[in-house]
mmCIF file of C-alpha atoms (C1' of nucleotides) in Angstrom:
data_model
loop_
_atom_site.group_PDB
_atom_site.id
_atom_site.type_symbol
_atom_site.label_atom_id
_atom_site.label_comp_id
_atom_site.label_asym_id
_atom_site.label_seq_id
_atom_site.Cartn_x
_atom_site.Cartn_y
_atom_site.Cartn_z
ATOM 1 C CA UNK A 1 30.149 153.031 63.592
ATOM 2 C CA UNK A 2 28.318 154.465 60.666
ATOM 3 C CA UNK A 3 25.284 152.374 59.792
ATOM 4 C CA UNK A 4 24.951 151.301 56.212
ATOM 5 C CA UNK A 5 21.814 150.573 54.391
ATOM 6 C CA UNK A 6 20.986 146.868 53.583
ATOM 7 C CA UNK A 7 23.057 145.343 56.495
ATOM 8 C CA UNK A 8 20.320 142.770 56.891
ATOM 9 C CA UNK A 9 20.185 142.014 53.102
ATOM 10 C CA UNK A 10 23.780 141.472 52.864
ATOM 11 C CA UNK A 11 23.947 139.182 55.736
ATOM 12 C CA UNK A 12 21.320 137.117 54.151
ATOM 13 C CA UNK A 13 22.812 137.263 50.717
ATOM 14 C CA UNK A 14 26.157 135.890 52.187
ATOM 15 C CA UNK A 15 24.328 133.149 54.062
ATOM 16 C CA UNK A 16 22.268 132.129 51.042
ATOM 17 C CA UNK A 17 25.153 132.262 48.897
ATOM 18 C CA UNK A 18 27.108 130.133 50.919
ATOM 19 C CA UNK A 19 24.378 127.403 51.243
ATOM 20 C CA UNK A 20 23.620 127.573 47.686
ATOM 21 C CA UNK A 21 27.205 126.247 46.989
ATOM 22 C CA UNK A 22 26.795 123.502 49.514
ATOM 23 C CA UNK A 23 29.158 124.991 52.114
ATOM 24 C CA UNK A 24 28.253 124.520 55.851
ATOM 25 C CA UNK A 25 27.086 127.319 57.918
ATOM 26 C CA UNK A 26 29.085 126.915 60.969
ATOM 27 C CA UNK A 27 29.028 129.148 64.038
ATOM 28 C CA UNK A 28 32.433 130.623 63.117
ATOM 29 C CA UNK A 29 31.289 131.319 59.535
ATOM 30 C CA UNK A 30 28.022 132.956 60.777
ATOM 31 C CA UNK A 31 29.893 135.396 63.236
ATOM 32 C CA UNK A 32 32.368 136.378 60.380
ATOM 33 C CA UNK A 33 29.591 137.048 57.950
ATOM 34 C CA UNK A 34 27.705 138.987 60.661
ATOM 35 C CA UNK A 35 30.711 141.229 61.198
ATOM 36 C CA UNK A 36 31.499 141.718 57.668
ATOM 37 C CA UNK A 37 27.909 142.765 56.871
ATOM 38 C CA UNK A 38 27.683 145.165 59.838
ATOM 39 C CA UNK A 39 31.184 146.574 59.888
ATOM 40 C CA UNK A 40 31.803 148.324 56.781
ATOM 41 C CA UNK A 41 35.135 149.896 57.436
ATOM 42 C CA UNK A 42 37.128 147.423 55.291
ATOM 43 C CA UNK A 43 38.516 145.475 58.191
ATOM 44 C CA UNK A 44 41.500 143.232 57.883
ATOM 45 C CA UNK A 45 41.827 139.727 58.980
ATOM 46 C CA UNK A 46 43.356 140.586 62.393
ATOM 47 C CA UNK A 47 40.492 143.170 62.985
ATOM 48 C CA UNK A 48 37.987 140.438 62.110
ATOM 49 C CA UNK A 49 39.577 137.848 64.397
ATOM 50 C CA UNK A 50 39.670 140.191 67.422
ATOM 51 C CA UNK A 51 35.984 141.279 66.850
ATOM 52 C CA UNK A 52 34.733 137.860 66.017
ATOM 53 C CA UNK A 53 36.547 136.443 69.303
ATOM 54 C CA UNK A 54 34.145 138.587 71.232
ATOM 55 C CA UNK A 55 31.323 136.183 70.207
ATOM 56 C CA UNK A 56 33.252 133.109 69.411
ATOM 57 C CA UNK A 57 36.320 133.370 71.590
ATOM 58 C CA UNK A 58 37.993 130.142 70.332
ATOM 59 C CA UNK A 59 38.142 130.836 66.628
ATOM 60 C CA UNK A 60 41.606 130.716 65.129
ATOM 61 C CA UNK A 61 43.290 132.890 62.609
ATOM 62 C CA UNK A 62 43.410 129.926 60.166
ATOM 63 C CA UNK A 63 39.629 129.621 60.184
ATOM 64 C CA UNK A 64 39.294 133.368 59.471
ATOM 65 C CA UNK A 65 41.600 133.132 56.489
ATOM 66 C CA UNK A 66 39.920 129.990 55.276
ATOM 67 C CA UNK A 67 36.510 131.633 55.381
ATOM 68 C CA UNK A 68 37.467 134.721 53.755
ATOM 69 C CA UNK A 69 39.235 132.903 50.848
ATOM 70 C CA UNK A 70 35.922 130.884 50.505
ATOM 71 C CA UNK A 71 33.722 133.981 50.495
ATOM 72 C CA UNK A 72 36.079 135.574 48.037
ATOM 73 C CA UNK A 73 36.283 132.703 45.744
ATOM 74 C CA UNK A 74 32.462 132.663 45.530
ATOM 75 C CA UNK A 75 32.316 136.406 44.879
ATOM 76 C CA UNK A 76 30.543 137.172 47.883
ATOM 77 C CA UNK A 77 33.200 139.547 49.130
ATOM 78 C CA UNK A 78 35.918 141.491 47.728
ATOM 79 C CA UNK A 79 39.710 141.683 48.986
ATOM 80 C CA UNK A 80 41.869 144.644 48.890
ATOM 81 C CA UNK A 81 45.508 143.539 48.725
ATOM 82 C CA UNK A 82 48.457 145.605 50.098
ATOM 83 C CA UNK A 83 52.027 144.538 50.255
ATOM 84 C CA UNK A 84 52.897 146.870 53.138
ATOM 85 C CA UNK A 85 49.695 146.557 55.191
ATOM 86 C CA UNK A 86 47.283 143.804 55.885
ATOM 87 C CA UNK A 87 44.724 143.100 53.235
ATOM 88 C CA UNK A 88 41.115 144.258 53.632
ATOM 89 C CA UNK A 89 37.748 142.779 53.072
ATOM 90 C CA UNK A 90 34.517 144.322 51.816
ATOM 91 C CA UNK A 91 31.157 143.078 51.242
ATOM 92 C CA UNK A 92 30.807 145.630 48.576
ATOM 93 C CA UNK A 93 31.607 143.663 45.405
ATOM 94 C CA UNK A 94 30.482 146.162 42.841
ATOM 95 C CA UNK A 95 33.123 148.025 40.780
ATOM 96 C CA UNK A 96 33.869 151.262 42.877
ATOM 97 C CA UNK A 97 36.660 153.464 43.685
ATOM 98 C CA UNK A 98 38.403 153.253 47.005
ATOM 99 C CA UNK A 99 39.662 156.307 48.927
ATOM 100 C CA UNK A 100 42.430 155.172 51.121
ATOM 101 C CA UNK A 101 43.768 157.438 54.091
ATOM 102 C CA UNK A 102 47.709 157.385 54.129
ATOM 103 C CA UNK A 103 47.433 158.560 57.636
ATOM 104 C CA UNK A 104 44.837 156.591 59.479
ATOM 105 C CA UNK A 105 44.325 153.661 56.957
ATOM 106 C CA UNK A 106 40.716 154.394 56.761
ATOM 107 C CA UNK A 107 39.080 153.135 53.329
ATOM 108 C CA UNK A 108 36.064 154.897 51.975
ATOM 109 C CA UNK A 109 34.001 153.653 48.943
ATOM 110 C CA UNK A 110 33.296 156.181 46.230
ATOM 111 C CA UNK A 111 30.823 154.580 44.049
ATOM 112 C CA UNK A 112 30.474 156.214 40.660
ATOM 113 C CA UNK A 113 30.195 155.260 36.974
ATOM 114 C CA UNK A 114 33.733 154.117 35.969
ATOM 115 C CA UNK A 115 35.252 155.757 32.868
ATOM 116 C CA UNK A 116 36.430 153.035 30.597
ATOM 117 C CA UNK A 117 34.149 149.999 30.284
ATOM 118 C CA UNK A 118 35.956 146.577 29.688
ATOM 119 C CA UNK A 119 34.808 146.575 26.046
ATOM 120 C CA UNK A 120 36.406 149.998 25.223
ATOM 121 C CA UNK A 121 39.643 148.854 26.803
ATOM 122 C CA UNK A 122 39.714 145.690 24.758
ATOM 123 C CA UNK A 123 38.834 147.628 21.585
ATOM 124 C CA UNK A 124 41.605 150.041 22.209
ATOM 125 C CA UNK A 125 44.273 147.791 23.446
ATOM 126 C CA UNK A 126 43.591 144.168 22.868
ATOM 127 C CA UNK A 127 43.800 143.680 26.599
ATOM 128 C CA UNK A 128 40.637 141.967 27.993
ATOM 129 C CA UNK A 129 39.839 143.141 31.565
ATOM 130 C CA UNK A 130 38.009 140.969 34.167
ATOM 131 C CA UNK A 131 38.619 143.019 37.270
ATOM 132 C CA UNK A 132 39.553 146.396 38.349
ATOM 133 C CA UNK A 133 41.352 148.326 41.110
ATOM 134 C CA UNK A 134 40.896 151.950 41.308
ATOM 135 C CA UNK A 135 42.243 153.856 44.239
ATOM 136 C CA UNK A 136 42.907 157.391 45.537
ATOM 137 C CA UNK A 137 45.661 157.700 48.085
ATOM 138 C CA UNK A 138 45.278 160.785 50.261
ATOM 139 C CA UNK A 139 44.073 162.237 53.528
ATOM 140 C CA UNK A 140 40.470 161.850 54.903
ATOM 141 C CA UNK A 141 38.570 164.763 56.178
ATOM 142 C CA UNK A 142 39.116 163.509 59.901
ATOM 143 C CA UNK A 143 42.859 163.501 59.696
ATOM 144 C CA UNK A 144 43.130 166.755 57.836
ATOM 145 C CA UNK A 145 40.882 168.489 60.641
ATOM 146 C CA UNK A 146 43.191 166.907 63.415
ATOM 147 C CA UNK A 147 46.232 168.435 61.708
ATOM 148 C CA UNK A 148 44.610 171.695 61.598
ATOM 149 C CA UNK A 149 44.095 171.911 65.357
ATOM 150 C CA UNK B 1 61.811 144.357 23.588
ATOM 151 C CA UNK B 2 59.568 147.098 22.338
ATOM 152 C CA UNK B 3 61.425 150.375 21.996
ATOM 153 C CA UNK B 4 60.037 153.282 23.588
ATOM 154 C CA UNK B 5 60.250 156.843 22.539
ATOM 155 C CA UNK B 6 62.388 159.161 24.773
ATOM 156 C CA UNK B 7 64.595 156.445 26.302
ATOM 157 C CA UNK B 8 67.602 158.604 26.188
ATOM 158 C CA UNK B 9 65.651 161.581 27.452
ATOM 159 C CA UNK B 10 64.488 159.651 30.596
ATOM 160 C CA UNK B 11 67.918 158.443 31.239
ATOM 161 C CA UNK B 12 69.184 161.970 31.243
ATOM 162 C CA UNK B 13 66.245 163.077 33.384
ATOM 163 C CA UNK B 14 67.047 160.503 36.047
ATOM 164 C CA UNK B 15 70.754 161.267 35.947
ATOM 165 C CA UNK B 16 69.987 165.013 36.338
ATOM 166 C CA UNK B 17 67.383 164.569 39.027
ATOM 167 C CA UNK B 18 69.672 162.450 41.025
ATOM 168 C CA UNK B 19 72.539 165.065 40.813
ATOM 169 C CA UNK B 20 70.314 167.844 41.519
ATOM 170 C CA UNK B 21 69.552 166.515 44.765
ATOM 171 C CA UNK B 22 73.126 165.826 45.715
ATOM 172 C CA UNK B 23 73.370 162.201 45.231
ATOM 173 C CA UNK B 24 76.416 160.444 43.862
ATOM 174 C CA UNK B 25 76.165 158.856 40.677
ATOM 175 C CA UNK B 26 77.845 155.605 41.106
ATOM 176 C CA UNK B 27 78.242 152.844 38.564
ATOM 177 C CA UNK B 28 75.625 150.752 40.176
ATOM 178 C CA UNK B 29 73.114 153.585 40.081
ATOM 179 C CA UNK B 30 74.019 154.395 36.479
ATOM 180 C CA UNK B 31 73.445 150.801 35.374
ATOM 181 C CA UNK B 32 70.056 150.703 37.266
ATOM 182 C CA UNK B 33 69.014 153.803 35.670
ATOM 183 C CA UNK B 34 69.984 152.703 32.269
ATOM 184 C CA UNK B 35 68.087 149.503 32.528
ATOM 185 C CA UNK B 36 64.885 151.285 33.852
ATOM 186 C CA UNK B 37 64.986 153.739 31.006
ATOM 187 C CA UNK B 38 65.374 151.096 28.490
ATOM 188 C CA UNK B 39 63.471 148.187 29.768
ATOM 189 C CA UNK B 40 59.745 149.521 30.038
ATOM 190 C CA UNK B 41 58.293 146.112 31.018
ATOM 191 C CA UNK B 42 57.783 147.355 34.690
ATOM 192 C CA UNK B 43 60.680 144.932 35.989
ATOM 193 C CA UNK B 44 60.901 143.714 39.642
ATOM 194 C CA UNK B 45 63.666 144.174 41.903
ATOM 195 C CA UNK B 46 64.913 140.669 41.061
ATOM 196 C CA UNK B 47 64.695 141.175 37.387
ATOM 197 C CA UNK B 48 66.542 144.413 37.816
ATOM 198 C CA UNK B 49 69.311 142.659 39.929
ATOM 199 C CA UNK B 50 69.702 139.988 37.373
ATOM 200 C CA UNK B 51 69.886 142.284 34.469
ATOM 201 C CA UNK B 52 72.182 144.748 35.988
ATOM 202 C CA UNK B 53 74.532 142.209 37.048
ATOM 203 C CA UNK B 54 75.454 141.406 33.495
ATOM 204 C CA UNK B 55 77.114 144.847 33.358
ATOM 205 C CA UNK B 56 78.150 145.172 37.184
ATOM 206 C CA UNK B 57 78.363 141.576 38.422
ATOM 207 C CA UNK B 58 79.070 142.361 42.141
ATOM 208 C CA UNK B 59 75.920 144.475 42.690
ATOM 209 C CA UNK B 60 73.902 143.327 45.568
ATOM 210 C CA UNK B 61 70.104 143.283 46.186
ATOM 211 C CA UNK B 62 70.441 145.669 49.065
ATOM 212 C CA UNK B 63 71.769 148.407 46.533
ATOM 213 C CA UNK B 64 68.994 147.654 44.203
ATOM 214 C CA UNK B 65 66.492 148.349 46.824
ATOM 215 C CA UNK B 66 68.274 151.312 48.251
ATOM 216 C CA UNK B 67 68.551 152.888 44.747
ATOM 217 C CA UNK B 68 64.971 152.166 43.917
ATOM 218 C CA UNK B 69 63.988 153.713 47.059
ATOM 219 C CA UNK B 70 65.902 156.758 46.446
ATOM 220 C CA UNK B 71 64.560 157.213 42.898
ATOM 221 C CA UNK B 72 60.988 156.704 44.326
ATOM 222 C CA UNK B 73 61.482 159.196 47.004
ATOM 223 C CA UNK B 74 62.683 161.751 44.569
ATOM 224 C CA UNK B 75 59.569 161.100 42.377
ATOM 225 C CA UNK B 76 61.776 159.945 39.406
ATOM 226 C CA UNK B 77 60.220 156.488 39.235
ATOM 227 C CA UNK B 78 56.923 154.808 40.343
ATOM 228 C CA UNK B 79 56.294 151.824 42.168
ATOM 229 C CA UNK B 80 53.577 149.339 41.891
ATOM 230 C CA UNK B 81 53.069 147.408 44.890
ATOM 231 C CA UNK B 82 51.545 143.844 45.178
ATOM 232 C CA UNK B 83 51.152 141.626 48.202
ATOM 233 C CA UNK B 84 51.302 138.411 46.387
ATOM 234 C CA UNK B 85 54.031 139.090 43.745
ATOM 235 C CA UNK B 86 57.046 141.286 43.718
ATOM 236 C CA UNK B 87 56.779 145.108 43.304
ATOM 237 C CA UNK B 88 57.275 146.559 39.963
ATOM 238 C CA UNK B 89 59.132 149.717 38.864
ATOM 239 C CA UNK B 90 58.315 152.158 36.229
ATOM 240 C CA UNK B 91 59.851 155.476 34.830
ATOM 241 C CA UNK B 92 56.359 156.566 33.791
ATOM 242 C CA UNK B 93 55.454 158.696 36.682
ATOM 243 C CA UNK B 94 52.415 160.240 35.058
ATOM 244 C CA UNK B 95 48.974 159.239 36.288
ATOM 245 C CA UNK B 96 48.000 156.472 34.099
ATOM 246 C CA UNK B 97 46.072 153.212 34.027
ATOM 247 C CA UNK B 98 47.957 149.803 34.071
ATOM 248 C CA UNK B 99 46.673 146.789 32.523
ATOM 249 C CA UNK B 100 48.011 143.757 34.396
ATOM 250 C CA UNK B 101 47.888 140.270 32.998
ATOM 251 C CA UNK B 102 46.768 137.613 35.258
ATOM 252 C CA UNK B 103 48.490 134.847 33.230
ATOM 253 C CA UNK B 104 51.986 136.109 32.365
ATOM 254 C CA UNK B 105 52.128 139.115 34.801
ATOM 255 C CA UNK B 106 52.762 141.693 31.939
ATOM 256 C CA UNK B 107 51.825 145.281 32.853
ATOM 257 C CA UNK B 108 50.893 147.609 29.848
ATOM 258 C CA UNK B 109 50.370 151.273 30.290
ATOM 259 C CA UNK B 110 47.116 152.908 29.159
ATOM 260 C CA UNK B 111 47.685 156.612 29.403
ATOM 261 C CA UNK B 112 44.312 158.484 29.174
ATOM 262 C CA UNK B 113 42.602 161.507 30.808
ATOM 263 C CA UNK B 114 41.388 160.179 34.260
ATOM 264 C CA UNK B 115 37.903 160.570 35.121
ATOM 265 C CA UNK B 116 37.760 162.424 38.648
ATOM 266 C CA UNK B 117 40.339 165.146 39.241
ATOM 267 C CA UNK B 118 41.504 165.396 42.876
ATOM 268 C CA UNK B 119 39.577 168.662 43.186
ATOM 269 C CA UNK B 120 36.317 166.946 42.174
ATOM 270 C CA UNK B 121 36.991 163.983 44.636
ATOM 271 C CA UNK B 122 37.584 166.462 47.409
ATOM 272 C CA UNK B 123 34.439 168.558 46.739
ATOM 273 C CA UNK B 124 32.252 165.535 46.788
ATOM 274 C CA UNK B 125 33.644 163.644 49.689
ATOM 275 C CA UNK B 126 36.199 165.728 51.717
ATOM 276 C CA UNK B 127 38.948 163.340 50.937
ATOM 277 C CA UNK B 128 42.046 164.965 49.607
ATOM 278 C CA UNK B 129 43.875 162.634 47.043
ATOM 279 C CA UNK B 130 47.649 162.963 46.648
ATOM 280 C CA UNK B 131 48.083 159.827 44.366
ATOM 281 C CA UNK B 132 46.137 157.300 42.391
ATOM 282 C CA UNK B 133 46.315 153.598 41.435
ATOM 283 C CA UNK B 134 43.983 152.574 38.622
ATOM 284 C CA UNK B 135 44.463 149.049 37.334
ATOM 285 C CA UNK B 136 42.614 146.537 35.142
ATOM 286 C CA UNK B 137 43.385 143.033 35.723
ATOM 287 C CA UNK B 138 42.646 140.401 32.891
ATOM 288 C CA UNK B 139 44.387 138.770 29.928
ATOM 289 C CA UNK B 140 46.740 140.292 27.442
ATOM 290 C CA UNK B 141 46.354 139.758 23.626
ATOM 291 C CA UNK B 142 49.454 137.434 23.657
ATOM 292 C CA UNK B 143 48.000 135.182 26.333
ATOM 293 C CA UNK B 144 44.645 134.944 24.892
ATOM 294 C CA UNK B 145 46.118 134.273 21.404
ATOM 295 C CA UNK B 146 48.238 131.341 23.016
ATOM 296 C CA UNK B 147 45.133 129.795 24.489
ATOM 297 C CA UNK B 148 43.131 129.825 21.315
ATOM 298 C CA UNK B 149 45.700 127.720 19.543
ATOM 299 C "C1'" DT C 1 19.197 108.515 67.141
ATOM 300 C "C1'" DT C 2 23.451 106.622 65.634
ATOM 301 C "C1'" DT C 3 26.821 106.131 62.361
ATOM 302 C "C1'" DC C 4 29.642 107.643 58.731
ATOM 303 C "C1'" DA C 5 32.183 110.431 55.476
ATOM 304 C "C1'" DT C 6 34.056 114.559 55.042
ATOM 305 C "C1'" DA C 7 34.068 119.451 55.525
ATOM 306 C "C1'" DT C 8 35.895 122.348 58.818
ATOM 307 C "C1'" DT C 9 38.692 123.923 62.343
ATOM 308 C "C1'" DC C 10 42.924 124.563 64.862
ATOM 309 C "C1'" DG C 11 47.665 125.446 66.205
ATOM 310 C "C1'" DG C 12 51.853 126.003 64.535
ATOM 311 C "C1'" DA C 13 55.437 125.745 61.113
ATOM 312 C "C1'" DA C 14 56.961 127.553 56.516
ATOM 313 C "C1'" DT C 15 57.264 130.935 53.220
ATOM 314 C "C1'" DG C 16 59.338 134.793 50.616
ATOM 315 C "C1'" DG C 17 59.721 139.737 49.222
ATOM 316 C "C1'" DT C 18 61.213 143.519 51.568
ATOM 317 C "C1'" DT C 19 63.442 145.924 55.237
ATOM 318 C "C1'" DC C 20 66.764 146.432 58.611
ATOM 319 C "C1'" DC C 21 71.544 146.207 60.495
ATOM 320 C "C1'" DT C 22 76.529 146.294 60.594
ATOM 321 C "C1'" DA C 23 80.698 146.499 58.586
ATOM 322 C "C1'" DA C 24 83.547 147.421 54.629
ATOM 323 C "C1'" DT C 25 84.294 150.317 50.709
ATOM 324 C "C1'" DT C 26 84.206 154.211 48.010
ATOM 325 C "C1'" DG C 27 84.099 159.057 47.018
ATOM 326 C "C1'" DT C 28 84.593 163.930 48.500
ATOM 327 C "C1'" DT C 29 86.524 167.616 51.084
ATOM 328 C "C1'" DT C 30 90.090 169.671 53.768
ATOM 329 C "C1'" DA D 1 97.154 162.248 53.054
ATOM 330 C "C1'" DA D 2 93.625 162.350 56.453
ATOM 331 C "C1'" DA D 3 88.913 162.721 57.907
ATOM 332 C "C1'" DC D 4 84.316 162.593 56.874
ATOM 333 C "C1'" DA D 5 80.115 161.090 54.762
ATOM 334 C "C1'" DA D 6 77.672 158.518 51.368
ATOM 335 C "C1'" DT D 7 77.339 154.146 49.456
ATOM 336 C "C1'" DT D 8 77.480 149.389 49.164
ATOM 337 C "C1'" DA D 9 77.366 144.285 50.398
ATOM 338 C "C1'" DG D 10 75.774 140.451 52.853
ATOM 339 C "C1'" DG D 11 73.045 138.506 55.569
ATOM 340 C "C1'" DA D 12 69.680 138.447 59.524
ATOM 341 C "C1'" DA D 13 65.034 139.796 60.709
ATOM 342 C "C1'" DC D 14 60.349 140.755 59.775
ATOM 343 C "C1'" DC D 15 55.512 139.493 59.374
ATOM 344 C "C1'" DA D 16 51.090 138.759 56.949
ATOM 345 C "C1'" DT D 17 49.698 135.064 54.726
ATOM 346 C "C1'" DT D 18 49.801 130.081 53.297
ATOM 347 C "C1'" DC D 19 50.600 125.708 54.274
ATOM 348 C "C1'" DC D 20 50.259 121.461 56.835
ATOM 349 C "C1'" DG D 21 48.542 117.546 59.736
ATOM 350 C "C1'" DA D 22 45.773 116.316 63.282
ATOM 351 C "C1'" DA D 23 41.623 116.889 65.825
ATOM 352 C "C1'" DT D 24 36.770 117.996 65.603
ATOM 353 C "C1'" DA D 25 32.044 119.089 64.123
ATOM 354 C "C1'" DT D 26 28.558 118.899 60.710
ATOM 355 C "C1'" DG D 27 24.847 117.154 57.761
ATOM 356 C "C1'" DA D 28 23.316 113.130 55.348
ATOM 357 C "C1'" DA D 29 22.089 108.589 55.454
ATOM 358 C "C1'" DA D 30 20.845 104.293 57.670
#
DNA sequence: TTTCATATTCGGAATGGTTCCTAATTGTTT
DNA sequence: AAACAATTAGGAACCATTCCGAATATGAAA
């Protein structure tokens, strides 16, 4: 597992954000937050359930979804939605581009200045953006290397 | 319904592309192609079914999906996939940005030069893109005007 | 500490767009 | 006209997510 900078900070940010809004910090929520802060592979709900069960064996899928929904609603995590595979969750809530491998499903962040600001879009089209979704679909280095062998 | 340029050309392109690959041009397929060429609102499968049934009353949902899958596979149409609403289809297969209204569901095309070419992405990350999905979510002019009233 | 109100959790049923399956039909070739 | 393959129709199956009702745990107040 690649280690990311600021794992600890993100964990604290999520906990603080949750308390700030008056939510209770239950053991289930704490484990989910710890996992999300630490595991930056954009896990799905089932991934999260399985990994959190190693710490909290009795947690249910309903709770995972309920908690993710809450964190999402409060803007503390982002959700990437797919119709043909399970949704994926990410503590990186900044506007960024996702690189999605069509072979292994891995999602990498590609953080760069984005081309068209909301203001520019609205000026040109009359459409007022409030959120974005920028993705490249393709093949990650790992999968391409495997194929070459 | 806004009229788009090249409706006729697109219709011919789809028909030709289909024949080229050895597919049969059945009455069902012709009606679906005519609808997609003419109706550039990014209709979903159910929209297409209902509208095409005005011309071909006995067409089934299976046929609609089968035909869309074929056109998609041959690169003649694009598909926008959503987990929480029905997928949408588009004869505009160029790389472009979609502006998606969160209120009425309307999808507008915003065709501009995109920021990062596949080559640049690969150079910077090792990830090789083969497709993109760029979307802004927000509120279209129509819906914002309605609200103001 | 005990009580209380309610937020949270849990298990399972329901949902719904899409996919899958099978049989009937159509079109094409010999 | 017969044989073959592609296409179509209808409906069942799929499955991640949402929804529901009942049980439980939490933090605040007494």
